[in-house]
XYZ file of C-alpha atoms in Angstrom:
434
model
C 0.093 0.250 -0.081
C 2.800 2.269 0.902
C 4.521 1.559 -2.531
C 1.298 2.429 -4.529
C 1.215 5.999 -2.620
C 4.810 6.769 -3.098
C 4.403 5.919 -6.789
C 1.243 8.291 -7.033
C 3.118 11.048 -5.211
C 6.153 10.501 -7.684
C 3.718 10.862 -10.491
C 2.410 14.537 -9.541
C 5.306 15.913 -7.727
C 8.136 17.377 -9.944
C 11.539 16.909 -8.662
C 13.331 18.976 -11.500
C 13.050 22.999 -12.054
C 11.315 23.825 -15.330
C 13.644 25.912 -17.704
C 12.698 29.870 -17.578
C 10.074 30.909 -20.014
C 9.791 34.433 -21.485
C 6.454 36.131 -20.221
C 3.886 36.457 -23.006
C 4.135 38.965 -25.492
C 0.949 40.899 -23.878
C 3.245 41.370 -20.501
C 6.568 42.494 -21.972
C 8.011 45.224 -23.995
C 6.165 47.894 -25.911
C 2.867 45.760 -26.188
C 2.506 45.732 -22.273
C 3.222 49.580 -22.240
C 0.632 50.231 -25.085
C -1.855 48.056 -23.311
C -1.636 49.712 -19.875
C -1.126 53.301 -20.980
C -2.922 53.661 -24.225
C -5.616 50.896 -24.675
C -6.295 50.113 -21.020
C -9.984 50.398 -21.601
C -12.513 51.516 -24.256
C -12.445 55.115 -23.666
C -8.741 55.314 -23.348
C -8.554 53.362 -26.856
C -10.968 55.932 -28.507
C -8.970 58.896 -27.119
C -5.693 57.201 -28.349
C -7.231 56.746 -31.852
C -8.371 60.283 -31.784
C -4.942 61.595 -30.669
C -3.136 59.726 -33.332
C -5.573 60.964 -36.185
C -4.952 64.722 -34.802
C -1.087 64.072 -34.703
C -1.306 62.719 -38.251
C -3.107 65.529 -39.817
C -0.800 68.082 -38.076
C 2.126 66.448 -39.438
C 0.848 65.851 -42.870
C -0.008 69.897 -43.045
C 3.204 71.196 -41.535
C 5.942 68.582 -42.652
C 5.718 69.604 -46.523
C 6.020 73.160 -45.325
C 8.928 72.422 -43.372
C 10.829 70.120 -45.667
C 10.345 72.363 -48.833
C 11.284 75.284 -46.974
C 13.571 77.961 -48.800
C 16.476 78.854 -46.950
C 18.611 81.100 -49.517
C 16.563 83.634 -51.176
C 16.732 87.633 -51.194
C 13.133 88.381 -50.839
C 9.647 86.604 -50.454
C 8.784 87.049 -54.186
C 12.145 85.067 -54.906
C 10.990 82.398 -52.562
C 7.643 82.022 -54.474
C 9.314 81.929 -57.746
C 11.640 78.922 -56.431
C 8.561 77.179 -54.809
C 6.499 77.453 -58.166
C 3.199 77.080 -56.300
C 4.505 74.019 -54.260
C 3.737 74.394 -50.265
C 6.911 75.581 -48.588
C 8.090 78.053 -45.907
C 10.338 81.124 -46.824
C 13.026 80.602 -44.219
C 15.303 82.718 -46.125
C 14.070 85.606 -44.008
C 16.025 84.061 -41.040
C 19.218 83.849 -42.776
C 18.943 87.083 -44.101
C 17.680 89.049 -40.993
C 19.279 86.870 -38.207
C 21.168 89.444 -37.091
C 18.354 91.851 -36.497
C 16.244 89.372 -34.893
C 19.030 88.660 -32.314
C 20.798 91.929 -32.017
C 18.368 94.600 -33.390
C 19.261 96.571 -36.515
C 21.373 99.429 -34.856
C 23.825 97.416 -32.671
C 27.143 97.420 -34.484
C 27.939 94.554 -36.570
C 31.538 94.287 -35.510
C 30.624 94.304 -31.845
C 28.118 90.998 -31.927
C 30.757 89.061 -29.843
C 30.261 91.333 -26.892
C 26.564 90.464 -25.987
C 27.347 86.682 -27.214
C 30.125 86.563 -24.502
C 28.042 88.259 -21.939
C 25.379 85.578 -22.427
C 28.063 82.731 -22.449
C 29.327 84.097 -19.234
C 25.816 84.273 -17.600
C 25.560 80.551 -17.327
C 29.040 80.495 -15.707
C 27.903 83.215 -13.077
C 24.519 81.725 -12.592
C 26.035 77.938 -11.948
C 27.439 78.620 -8.357
C 23.716 79.820 -7.386
C 21.811 77.415 -9.482
C 23.899 74.299 -8.876
C 25.614 75.354 -5.559
C 26.108 71.684 -4.554
C 28.331 70.828 -7.608
C 30.272 74.112 -8.075
C 33.173 75.617 -5.860
C 32.235 78.325 -3.855
C 35.089 80.461 -5.096
C 33.130 81.061 -8.257
C 30.781 83.148 -6.216
C 33.170 86.064 -6.768
C 32.668 85.930 -10.407
C 28.800 85.810 -9.822
C 29.136 89.025 -7.759
C 31.467 90.706 -10.562
C 29.237 89.714 -13.466
C 26.598 92.165 -13.380
C 29.253 94.841 -13.741
C 31.317 92.969 -16.511
C 27.797 92.344 -18.328
C 26.983 95.914 -18.283
C 30.376 97.040 -19.700
C 30.402 94.342 -22.459
C 27.004 95.138 -23.694
C 27.030 98.767 -23.232
C 30.793 99.461 -23.651
C 32.270 102.931 -23.082
C 34.931 103.589 -20.227
C 35.295 100.970 -17.778
C 35.169 103.397 -14.887
C 31.479 103.399 -14.910
C 31.016 99.676 -13.941
C 34.225 99.898 -11.546
C 32.719 102.905 -9.470
C 29.308 101.022 -9.453
C 30.982 98.034 -7.869
C 32.830 100.450 -5.489
C 29.459 101.843 -4.307
C 28.108 98.555 -3.474
C 31.462 97.616 -1.647
C 31.258 100.765 0.207
C 27.751 100.293 1.258
C 28.616 96.623 2.343
C 31.551 97.631 4.323
C 29.354 100.545 6.208
C 26.797 97.790 6.997
C 29.074 95.523 8.523
C 30.609 98.086 10.829
C 26.966 99.652 11.923
C 24.729 96.653 11.998
C 25.922 95.493 15.392
C 25.025 98.991 16.683
C 21.839 99.753 15.016
C 19.990 98.115 12.094
C 18.508 101.478 11.019
C 21.542 103.234 11.123
C 23.307 100.531 9.245
C 20.748 100.455 6.706
C 20.659 104.087 6.000
C 24.449 104.584 6.367
C 24.894 101.885 3.788
C 22.706 103.676 1.465
C 24.558 106.955 2.088
C 28.037 105.573 1.676
C 26.852 103.729 -1.890
C 25.194 106.974 -3.138
C 28.234 109.145 -2.272
C 30.675 106.897 -4.038
C 28.241 106.788 -7.096
C 28.305 110.571 -7.048
C 32.013 110.934 -6.768
C 32.388 108.137 -9.316
C 29.950 110.100 -11.691
C 32.196 113.279 -11.528
C 35.217 111.317 -12.129
C 33.969 109.537 -14.859
C 32.711 112.632 -16.614
C 35.876 114.509 -16.394
C 37.671 111.578 -17.514
C 35.485 110.449 -20.361
C 37.474 109.731 -23.602
C 36.905 108.327 -26.854
C 39.952 106.101 -26.593
C 38.142 103.382 -24.658
C 38.667 99.762 -24.973
C 35.075 99.075 -26.155
C 32.724 101.389 -28.344
C 30.027 102.789 -26.461
C 26.606 101.568 -27.642
C 23.645 103.735 -26.509
C 20.611 102.038 -24.856
C 18.315 103.230 -27.943
C 20.429 101.067 -30.291
C 19.513 97.941 -28.289
C 16.894 95.535 -29.796
C 16.276 91.902 -30.777
C 16.134 89.047 -28.691
C 18.957 90.525 -26.657
C 16.942 93.076 -25.433
C 14.354 90.519 -24.271
C 17.261 88.439 -22.467
C 18.564 91.534 -20.751
C 14.957 92.771 -19.530
C 14.186 88.967 -18.333
C 17.510 88.329 -16.698
C 17.677 91.773 -14.929
C 14.114 92.169 -13.959
C 13.986 88.405 -12.431
C 16.974 88.756 -10.774
C 16.062 92.168 -9.017
C 12.480 91.210 -8.216
C 13.285 88.142 -6.175
C 14.899 89.718 -3.280
C 12.665 92.738 -3.637
C 9.391 90.539 -3.415
C 10.935 88.766 -0.514
C 11.441 91.866 1.237
C 7.804 93.004 0.356
C 6.294 89.497 1.682
C 8.171 90.135 4.920
C 7.122 93.734 5.190
C 3.465 92.787 4.738
C 3.593 90.470 7.545
C 5.601 93.068 9.732
C 4.186 94.158 13.081
C 4.980 97.693 12.568
C 1.940 99.447 10.946
C 3.781 101.948 8.785
C 6.083 99.323 6.897
C 2.939 96.963 6.788
C 0.863 99.495 5.163
C 3.460 100.757 2.774
C 4.120 97.304 1.532
C 0.506 96.339 1.172
C -0.456 99.621 -0.764
C 2.588 98.926 -3.068
C 1.508 95.186 -3.715
C -2.195 95.823 -4.260
C -1.605 98.864 -6.664
C 0.681 97.395 -8.681
C -1.229 94.062 -8.870
C -4.159 96.008 -9.981
C -2.625 97.912 -12.892
C -1.755 96.105 -16.202
C 1.666 96.241 -17.118
C 1.203 97.801 -20.264
C 0.122 100.754 -18.393
C 3.359 100.765 -16.192
C 5.409 100.738 -19.431
C 3.486 103.827 -20.877
C 4.302 105.507 -17.642
C 7.856 104.696 -17.801
C 8.005 105.995 -21.425
C 5.947 109.096 -21.353
C 4.496 110.046 -18.046
C 7.858 109.738 -16.099
C 9.516 112.322 -18.087
C 6.839 114.908 -16.933
C 8.097 114.593 -12.876
C 11.715 114.932 -13.956
C 13.726 118.266 -13.912
C 13.904 119.850 -17.323
C 17.143 118.636 -19.235
C 17.221 115.410 -17.003
C 17.825 112.217 -19.258
C 16.609 109.088 -17.780
C 17.607 105.927 -19.916
C 14.555 104.359 -21.246
C 15.925 100.699 -20.708
C 16.393 101.523 -17.182
C 12.979 103.217 -16.726
C 11.459 99.885 -18.367
C 13.594 97.765 -15.980
C 12.174 99.482 -12.825
C 8.637 99.261 -14.015
C 8.850 95.589 -14.844
C 10.964 94.928 -11.740
C 8.230 96.662 -9.693
C 5.435 94.532 -11.363
C 7.015 91.272 -10.833
C 8.006 91.816 -7.356
C 4.363 92.386 -6.454
C 3.670 88.916 -7.718
C 6.518 87.341 -6.169
C 5.684 88.903 -2.922
C 2.200 87.323 -2.861
C 3.676 84.182 -3.892
C 6.250 84.077 -0.890
C 3.652 85.271 1.401
C 1.676 82.294 0.412
C 4.613 79.968 1.386
C 5.216 81.761 4.499
C 1.351 81.169 5.335
C 1.783 77.406 4.470
C 4.408 76.871 7.287
C 2.974 75.760 10.668
C 3.253 78.070 13.760
C 5.586 75.427 15.112
C 8.112 76.473 12.904
C 8.097 79.921 14.313
C 7.903 78.697 17.965
C 10.719 76.330 17.378
C 12.767 79.453 16.220
C 11.915 81.168 19.304
C 12.700 78.400 21.418
C 16.183 78.199 20.002
C 16.763 81.769 21.173
C 17.026 83.306 17.623
C 16.194 86.698 16.684
C 14.181 87.835 13.773
C 16.844 87.984 11.075
C 18.409 84.708 12.040
C 14.953 82.681 12.212
C 14.079 84.073 9.018
C 17.226 83.259 7.439
C 17.988 79.881 8.977
C 14.555 78.329 9.356
C 11.601 80.063 7.794
C 12.624 81.544 4.550
C 14.293 78.316 3.355
C 11.157 76.453 3.892
C 8.854 78.929 2.461
C 10.961 79.372 -0.555
C 11.028 75.717 -1.174
C 7.290 75.747 -1.071
C 6.791 78.738 -3.432
C 9.388 77.449 -6.282
C 6.428 76.772 -8.345
C 4.690 80.074 -7.925
C 7.937 81.843 -8.394
C 9.034 80.011 -11.621
C 5.540 80.789 -12.852
C 5.988 84.483 -12.370
C 9.432 84.189 -13.981
C 8.267 82.417 -17.200
C 5.332 85.210 -17.479
C 7.634 87.857 -17.076
C 9.917 86.622 -19.593
C 7.077 86.430 -22.100
C 5.822 89.892 -20.981
C 9.147 91.545 -21.974
C 7.623 91.482 -25.368
C 5.161 94.252 -24.498
C 7.962 96.901 -24.843
C 7.161 96.844 -28.435
C 4.242 98.873 -27.956
C 6.424 101.785 -26.562
C 8.594 101.786 -29.646
C 11.404 99.417 -28.326
C 12.271 97.238 -31.105
C 12.776 93.910 -29.264
C 12.202 90.492 -31.042
C 8.462 90.876 -31.620
C 9.400 94.603 -32.280
C 11.640 93.804 -35.007
C 9.376 91.255 -36.638
C 6.449 93.878 -36.547
C 8.468 96.852 -37.444
C 11.519 96.841 -39.802
C 11.390 93.546 -41.210
C 7.628 93.269 -41.974
C 7.723 96.835 -43.090
C 10.464 96.229 -45.711
C 9.119 95.190 -49.442
C 11.434 92.252 -49.388
C 9.643 90.338 -46.665
C 6.353 91.865 -46.473
C 4.061 88.983 -45.969
C 6.472 86.592 -44.261
C 4.605 85.906 -41.029
C 4.672 82.098 -39.705
C 8.513 81.797 -40.259
C 9.216 84.859 -38.090
C 6.662 84.495 -35.607
C 7.407 80.764 -35.195
C 11.121 81.462 -34.897
C 10.211 83.885 -32.253
C 7.968 81.273 -30.507
C 10.824 78.643 -30.616
C 13.207 81.095 -28.884
C 10.908 81.953 -26.010
C 10.130 78.203 -25.848
C 13.416 77.055 -25.558
C 14.112 79.614 -22.558
C 10.980 79.087 -20.607
C 11.146 75.207 -21.275
C 14.581 75.334 -19.637
C 13.478 77.487 -16.712
C 10.522 75.015 -15.966
C 12.872 71.949 -16.240
C 15.374 73.624 -13.919
C 12.683 74.351 -11.365
C 11.690 70.768 -11.491
C 15.217 69.375 -10.802
C 15.379 71.979 -7.905
C 12.303 70.776 -6.263
C 13.642 67.351 -6.559
C 16.889 68.243 -5.165
C 15.330 69.940 -1.992
C 12.712 67.364 -1.435
C 13.814 65.928 1.871
C 10.646 64.435 2.914
C 11.282 60.613 1.757
C 15.178 60.739 2.367
């Protein structure tokens, strides 16, 4: 009986491992991905087919226009003669007018290397701030010097102007470090006075020593244009609006009524006024409030207005980040014996800024795209160049899609880069699951 039972057990129990087999076709590779993501149910399958049809129609309409494009022609009429009725874009306008699209039509041709070098050095200067974990801290010295170097490269003229501008900030910092331990208000106003006096003395010396024998040819602000102008306005205004927005957000939460209401009125007024109105104020109205004969650079006026506009929005974004922090964080800072500046710098602001990254990036992207509004006040940025000198010329009157598509591509590359960096930064600062 036992031998019979053992024989039955041997008949049903396998004593050798089966060789490994590949999973079914529906459970591996591209078929599995499509089944799970594109055709998981009837609704998703229908939506996938509709999307494929839409992509097909778009490609069949645009690919012939791109592939048959003309890149070498002196005018739009020559493009049409070459195409002979076929579908194709006249991209020759980009090869003929690329310098005007990027640098404007008045910037000297022989000096294009200067804004190009300033643009390349921008990444070097931004690296210690944007990728602080992976760059040596000694590079921060170049980051501090870059604004003055970039100004000299783009505008040219005597090097004394950026040198005295830098010395003004150095003098203000020295006075601040000396007086801050005695009185915060005295250090604040003393540093401002030291910087203003240094700039005033530097202005007199620069004016007295002005000469034509400069290392770089001076270029006036009215000669700036093209995408270079958009980059200048976007970079400067975003860089300035972030610290000003932080100060406004903290001032709005201040316990001192005067400071609080000044910040509240400023934020609410600026947020309630369209940016184009502020640009018209910078272009026209502001001149009426200046003494007769006073010259106030238009780019500087526009930078001030755009910075004010962006600062108000960033202040509200950061205020939301501050409000999102639990009160326990403030109590923890007080329990450690930290004063207000220390608690904000070490505990509160790092957390609030991390929360506010998506909102800050949203404001920065919107601000960079809004720099195209300067075209309505006769500043020839990228859009202003397209709408003005290029389309007004008889050679390229009628070329719209090619020029506007090129402008859209440039803005998309910059804005997409900003967005991708913000997502990377959020992942770097995410310590919740580590």
